[in-house]
PDB file of C-alpha atoms in Angstrom:
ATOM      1  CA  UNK A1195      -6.910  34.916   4.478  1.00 45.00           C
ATOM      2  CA  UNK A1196      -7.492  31.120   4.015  1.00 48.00           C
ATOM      3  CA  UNK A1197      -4.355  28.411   4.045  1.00 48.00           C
ATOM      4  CA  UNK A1198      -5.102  25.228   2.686  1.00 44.00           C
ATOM      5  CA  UNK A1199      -3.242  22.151   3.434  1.00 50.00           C
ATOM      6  CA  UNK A1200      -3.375  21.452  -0.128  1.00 47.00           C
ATOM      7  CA  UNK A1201      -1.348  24.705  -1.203  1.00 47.00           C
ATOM      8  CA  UNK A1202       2.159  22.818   0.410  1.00 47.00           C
ATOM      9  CA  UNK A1203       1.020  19.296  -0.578  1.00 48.00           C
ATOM     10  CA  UNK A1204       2.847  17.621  -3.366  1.00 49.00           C
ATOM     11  CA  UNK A1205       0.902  15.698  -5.376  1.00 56.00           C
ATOM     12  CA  UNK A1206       0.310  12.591  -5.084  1.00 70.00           C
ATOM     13  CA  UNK A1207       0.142  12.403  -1.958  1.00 77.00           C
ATOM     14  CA  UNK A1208       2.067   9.329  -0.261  1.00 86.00           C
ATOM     15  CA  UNK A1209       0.090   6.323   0.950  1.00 88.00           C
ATOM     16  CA  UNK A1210       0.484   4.430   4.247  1.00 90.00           C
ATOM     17  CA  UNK A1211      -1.091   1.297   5.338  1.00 92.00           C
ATOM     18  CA  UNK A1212      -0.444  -1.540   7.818  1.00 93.00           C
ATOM     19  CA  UNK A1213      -0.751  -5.026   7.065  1.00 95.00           C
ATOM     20  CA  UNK A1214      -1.396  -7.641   9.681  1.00 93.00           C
ATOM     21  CA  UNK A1215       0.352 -10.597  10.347  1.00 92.00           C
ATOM     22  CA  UNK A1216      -0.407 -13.772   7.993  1.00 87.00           C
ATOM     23  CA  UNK A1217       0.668 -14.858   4.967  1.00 80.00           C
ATOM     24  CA  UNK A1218      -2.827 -14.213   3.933  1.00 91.00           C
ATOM     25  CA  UNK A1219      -2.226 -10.779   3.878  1.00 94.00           C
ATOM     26  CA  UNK A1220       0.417 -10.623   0.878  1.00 95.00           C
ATOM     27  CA  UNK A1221      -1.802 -10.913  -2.135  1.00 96.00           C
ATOM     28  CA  UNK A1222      -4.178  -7.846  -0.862  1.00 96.00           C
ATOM     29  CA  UNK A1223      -0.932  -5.447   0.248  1.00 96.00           C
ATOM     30  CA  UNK A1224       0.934  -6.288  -3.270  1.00 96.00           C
ATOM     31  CA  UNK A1225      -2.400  -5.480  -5.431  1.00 96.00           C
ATOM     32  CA  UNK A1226      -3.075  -2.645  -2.730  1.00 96.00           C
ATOM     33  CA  UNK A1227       0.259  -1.161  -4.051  1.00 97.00           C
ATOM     34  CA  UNK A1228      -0.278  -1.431  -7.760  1.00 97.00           C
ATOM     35  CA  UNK A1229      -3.741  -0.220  -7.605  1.00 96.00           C
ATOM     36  CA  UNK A1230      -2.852   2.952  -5.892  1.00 96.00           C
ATOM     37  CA  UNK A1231       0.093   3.101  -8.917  1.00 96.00           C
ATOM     38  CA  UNK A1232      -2.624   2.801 -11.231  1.00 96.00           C
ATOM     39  CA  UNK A1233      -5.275   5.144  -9.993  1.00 94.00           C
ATOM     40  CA  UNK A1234      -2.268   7.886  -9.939  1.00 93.00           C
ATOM     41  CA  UNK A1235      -1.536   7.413 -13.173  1.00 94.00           C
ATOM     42  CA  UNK A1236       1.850   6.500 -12.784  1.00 95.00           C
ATOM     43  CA  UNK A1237       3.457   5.906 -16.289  1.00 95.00           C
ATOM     44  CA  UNK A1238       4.653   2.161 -16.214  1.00 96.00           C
ATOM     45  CA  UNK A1239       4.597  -0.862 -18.839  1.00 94.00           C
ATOM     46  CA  UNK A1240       2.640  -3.692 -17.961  1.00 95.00           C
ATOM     47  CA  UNK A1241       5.648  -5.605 -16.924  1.00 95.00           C
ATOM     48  CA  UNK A1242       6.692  -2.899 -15.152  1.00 96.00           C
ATOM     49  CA  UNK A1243       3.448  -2.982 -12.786  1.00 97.00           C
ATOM     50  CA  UNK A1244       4.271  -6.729 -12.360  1.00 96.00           C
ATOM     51  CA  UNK A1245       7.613  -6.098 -11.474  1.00 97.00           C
ATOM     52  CA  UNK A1246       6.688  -3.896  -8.839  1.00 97.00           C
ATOM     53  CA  UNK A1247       3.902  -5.707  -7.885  1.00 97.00           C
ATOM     54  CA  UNK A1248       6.830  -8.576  -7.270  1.00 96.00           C
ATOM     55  CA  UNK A1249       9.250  -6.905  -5.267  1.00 97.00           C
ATOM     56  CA  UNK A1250       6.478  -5.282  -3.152  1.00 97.00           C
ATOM     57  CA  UNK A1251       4.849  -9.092  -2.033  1.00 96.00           C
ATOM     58  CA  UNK A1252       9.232 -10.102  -1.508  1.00 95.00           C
ATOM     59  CA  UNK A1253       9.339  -7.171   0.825  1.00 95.00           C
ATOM     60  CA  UNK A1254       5.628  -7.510   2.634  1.00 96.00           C
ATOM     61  CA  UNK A1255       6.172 -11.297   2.920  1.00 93.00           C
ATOM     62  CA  UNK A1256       9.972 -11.057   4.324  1.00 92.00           C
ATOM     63  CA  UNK A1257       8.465  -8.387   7.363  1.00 93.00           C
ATOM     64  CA  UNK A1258       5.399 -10.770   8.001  1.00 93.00           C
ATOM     65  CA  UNK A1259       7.432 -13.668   8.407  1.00 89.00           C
ATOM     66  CA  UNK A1260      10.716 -12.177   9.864  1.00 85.00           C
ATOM     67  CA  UNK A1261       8.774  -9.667  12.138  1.00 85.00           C
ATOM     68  CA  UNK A1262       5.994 -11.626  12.941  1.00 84.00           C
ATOM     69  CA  UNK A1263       3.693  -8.588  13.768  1.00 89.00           C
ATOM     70  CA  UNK A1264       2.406  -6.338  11.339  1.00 93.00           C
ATOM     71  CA  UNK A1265       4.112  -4.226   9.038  1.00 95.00           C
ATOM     72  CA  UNK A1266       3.676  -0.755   7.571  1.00 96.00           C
ATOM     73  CA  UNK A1267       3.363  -0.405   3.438  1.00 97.00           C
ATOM     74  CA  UNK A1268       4.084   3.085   2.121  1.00 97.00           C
ATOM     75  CA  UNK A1269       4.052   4.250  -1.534  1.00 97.00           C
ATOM     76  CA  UNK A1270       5.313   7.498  -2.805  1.00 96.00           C
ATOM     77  CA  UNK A1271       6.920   8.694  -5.898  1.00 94.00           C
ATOM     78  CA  UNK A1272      10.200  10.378  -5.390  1.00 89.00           C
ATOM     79  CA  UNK A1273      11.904  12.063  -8.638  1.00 88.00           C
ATOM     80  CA  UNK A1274      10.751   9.669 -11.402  1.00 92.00           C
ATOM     81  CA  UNK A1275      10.759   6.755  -9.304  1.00 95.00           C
ATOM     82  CA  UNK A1276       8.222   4.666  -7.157  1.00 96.00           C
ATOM     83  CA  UNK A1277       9.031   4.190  -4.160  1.00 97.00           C
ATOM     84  CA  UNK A1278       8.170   1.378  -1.967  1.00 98.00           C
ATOM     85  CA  UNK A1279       8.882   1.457   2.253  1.00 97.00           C
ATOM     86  CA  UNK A1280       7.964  -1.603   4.376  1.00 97.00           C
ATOM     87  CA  UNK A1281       8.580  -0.330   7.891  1.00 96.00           C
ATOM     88  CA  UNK A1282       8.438  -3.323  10.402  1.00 95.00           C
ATOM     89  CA  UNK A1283       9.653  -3.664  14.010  1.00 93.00           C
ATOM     90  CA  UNK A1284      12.605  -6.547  13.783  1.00 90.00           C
ATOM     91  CA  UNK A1285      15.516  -5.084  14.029  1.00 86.00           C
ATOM     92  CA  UNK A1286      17.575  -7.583  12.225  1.00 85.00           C
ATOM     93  CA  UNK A1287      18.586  -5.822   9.081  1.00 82.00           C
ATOM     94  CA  UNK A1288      17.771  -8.079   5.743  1.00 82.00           C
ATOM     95  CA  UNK A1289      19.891 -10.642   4.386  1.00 75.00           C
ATOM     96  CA  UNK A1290      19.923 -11.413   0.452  1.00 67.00           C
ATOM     97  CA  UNK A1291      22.226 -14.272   0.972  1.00 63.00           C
ATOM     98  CA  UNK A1292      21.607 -18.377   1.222  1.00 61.00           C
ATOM     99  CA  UNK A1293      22.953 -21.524   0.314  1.00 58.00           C
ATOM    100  CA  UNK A1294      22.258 -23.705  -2.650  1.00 57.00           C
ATOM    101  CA  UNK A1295      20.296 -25.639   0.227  1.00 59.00           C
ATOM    102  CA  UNK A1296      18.086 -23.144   1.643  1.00 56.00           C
ATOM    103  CA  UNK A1297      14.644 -22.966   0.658  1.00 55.00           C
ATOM    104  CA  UNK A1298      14.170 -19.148   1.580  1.00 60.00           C
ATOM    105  CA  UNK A1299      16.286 -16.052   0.996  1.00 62.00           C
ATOM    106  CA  UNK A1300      16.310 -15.319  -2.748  1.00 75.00           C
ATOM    107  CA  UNK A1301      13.369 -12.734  -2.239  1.00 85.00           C
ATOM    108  CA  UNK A1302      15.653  -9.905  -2.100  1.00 89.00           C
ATOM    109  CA  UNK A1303      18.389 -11.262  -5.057  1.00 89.00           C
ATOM    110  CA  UNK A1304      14.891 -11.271  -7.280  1.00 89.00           C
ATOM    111  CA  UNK A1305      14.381  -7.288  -6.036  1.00 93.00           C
ATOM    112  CA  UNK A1306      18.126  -6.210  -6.737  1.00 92.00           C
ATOM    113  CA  UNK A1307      17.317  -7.680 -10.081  1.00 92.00           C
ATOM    114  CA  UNK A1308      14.128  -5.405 -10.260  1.00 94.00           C
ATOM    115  CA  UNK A1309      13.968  -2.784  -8.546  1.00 94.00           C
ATOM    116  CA  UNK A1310      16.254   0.718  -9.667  1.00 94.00           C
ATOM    117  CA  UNK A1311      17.757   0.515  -6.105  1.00 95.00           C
ATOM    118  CA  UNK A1312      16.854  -1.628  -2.875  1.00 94.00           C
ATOM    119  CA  UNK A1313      18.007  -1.009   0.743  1.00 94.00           C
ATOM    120  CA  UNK A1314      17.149  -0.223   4.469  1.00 93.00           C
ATOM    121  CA  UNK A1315      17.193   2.204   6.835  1.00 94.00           C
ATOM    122  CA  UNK A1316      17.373   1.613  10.443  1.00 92.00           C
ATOM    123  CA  UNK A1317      14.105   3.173  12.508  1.00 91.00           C
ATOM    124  CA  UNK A1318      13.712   4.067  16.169  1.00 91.00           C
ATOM    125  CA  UNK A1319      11.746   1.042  16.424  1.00 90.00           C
ATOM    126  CA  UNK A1320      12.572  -2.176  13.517  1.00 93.00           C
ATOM    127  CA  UNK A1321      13.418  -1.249  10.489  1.00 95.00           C
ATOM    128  CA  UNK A1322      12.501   0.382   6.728  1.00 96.00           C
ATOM    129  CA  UNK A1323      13.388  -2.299   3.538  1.00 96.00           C
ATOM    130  CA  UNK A1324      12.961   0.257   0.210  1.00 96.00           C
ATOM    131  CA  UNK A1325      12.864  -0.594  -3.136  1.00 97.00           C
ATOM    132  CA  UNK A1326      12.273   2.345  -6.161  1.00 97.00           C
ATOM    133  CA  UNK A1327      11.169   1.325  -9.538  1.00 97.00           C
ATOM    134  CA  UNK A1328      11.838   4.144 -12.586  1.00 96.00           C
ATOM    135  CA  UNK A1329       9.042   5.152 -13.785  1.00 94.00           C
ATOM    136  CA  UNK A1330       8.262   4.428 -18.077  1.00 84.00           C
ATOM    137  CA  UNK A1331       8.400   7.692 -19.893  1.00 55.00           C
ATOM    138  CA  UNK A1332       6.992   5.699 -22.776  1.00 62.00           C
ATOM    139  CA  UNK A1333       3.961   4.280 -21.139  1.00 51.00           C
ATOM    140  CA  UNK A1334       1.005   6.725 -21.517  1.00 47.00           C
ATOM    141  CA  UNK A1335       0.220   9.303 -18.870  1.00 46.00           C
ATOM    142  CA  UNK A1336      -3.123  10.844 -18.829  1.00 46.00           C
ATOM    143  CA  UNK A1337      -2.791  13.296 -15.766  1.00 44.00           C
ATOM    144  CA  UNK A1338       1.313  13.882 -16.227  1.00 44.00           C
ATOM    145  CA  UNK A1339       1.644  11.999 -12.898  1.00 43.00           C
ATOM    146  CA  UNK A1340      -1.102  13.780 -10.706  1.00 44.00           C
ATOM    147  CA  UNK A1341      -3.895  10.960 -10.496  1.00 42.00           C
ATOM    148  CA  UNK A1342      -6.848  11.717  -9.122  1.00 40.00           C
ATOM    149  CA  UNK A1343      -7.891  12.682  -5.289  1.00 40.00           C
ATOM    150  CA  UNK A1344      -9.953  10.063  -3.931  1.00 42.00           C
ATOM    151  CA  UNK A1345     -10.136   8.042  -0.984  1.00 46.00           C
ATOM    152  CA  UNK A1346      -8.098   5.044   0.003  1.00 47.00           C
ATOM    153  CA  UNK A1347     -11.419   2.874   0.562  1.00 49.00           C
ATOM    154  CA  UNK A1348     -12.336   2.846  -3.282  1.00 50.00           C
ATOM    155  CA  UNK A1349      -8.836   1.373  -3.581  1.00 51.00           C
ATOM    156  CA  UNK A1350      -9.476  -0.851  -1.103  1.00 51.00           C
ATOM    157  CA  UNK A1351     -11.996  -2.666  -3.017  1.00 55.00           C
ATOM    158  CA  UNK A1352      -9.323  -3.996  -5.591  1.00 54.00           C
ATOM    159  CA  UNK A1353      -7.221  -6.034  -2.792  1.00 53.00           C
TER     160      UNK A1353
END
């Protein structure tokens, strides 16, 4: 009898990356994100890819910068939602709040206006800042949600 790895997998698959340090790094991660979205046929508007595509470059940026090592990206969907994990090693937990004077920590008030739900977990090591995005029943959906298998360097090639 032959098992396959495949016969417990759920499809799709989640996706893990790291990103190193830089602010260099953001635009590639964020478009990294919304091309794997894309290639698994997720079902979302156009301004709902840009909305993710958003809160995913708040949440890279804030681990680069806060962190200041590289961070982990991981995309999965979870129940009719997109998820988004950045897993980094601060362990400062995130803070949405600043002053009218402050010229940085509005990132996460712009993903609590996006995103379906936003938070953190603590990890052994840092932290994991999540944000889920509902997915558009109304956009189309050629492959009901199952995408194609294919490897992560052809997606690559986008960021």
């Amino acid at each position: 009898m032959v098992i396959s790895p495949l016969s417990n997998a759920r499809f799709p698959v989640p996706l893990e990356w790291g990103v190193p340090p830089g602010a260099d790094a953001v635009p590639g991660a964020r478009r990294l994100v919304v091309a794997i979205l894309r290639e698994w046929g997720v079902p979302l508007t156009e301004d709902g890819f840009q909305e993710v595509e958003l809160c995913a470059s708040e949440l890279i940026a804030n681990a680069l910068l806060h962190a200041g090592g590289r961070c982990v990206v991981t995309v999965r969907r979870v129940g009719g939602r997109v998820r988004v994990e950045v897993a980094d090693r601060c362990p400062g937990l995130p803070q949405r709040e600043c002053d009218a004077e402050s010229t940085t920590g509005r990132g996460l008030v712009l993903v609590e206006a996006l995103a379906h739900a936003w938070g953190w977990d603590q990890a052994p090591v840092g932290k994991v800042v999540w944000f889920e995005y509902p997915e558009n029943a109304e956009a189309p959906c050629p492959t009901h949600g199952w995408g194609t298998a294919q490897s992560l360097n052809s997606l690559y090639e986008v960021a």
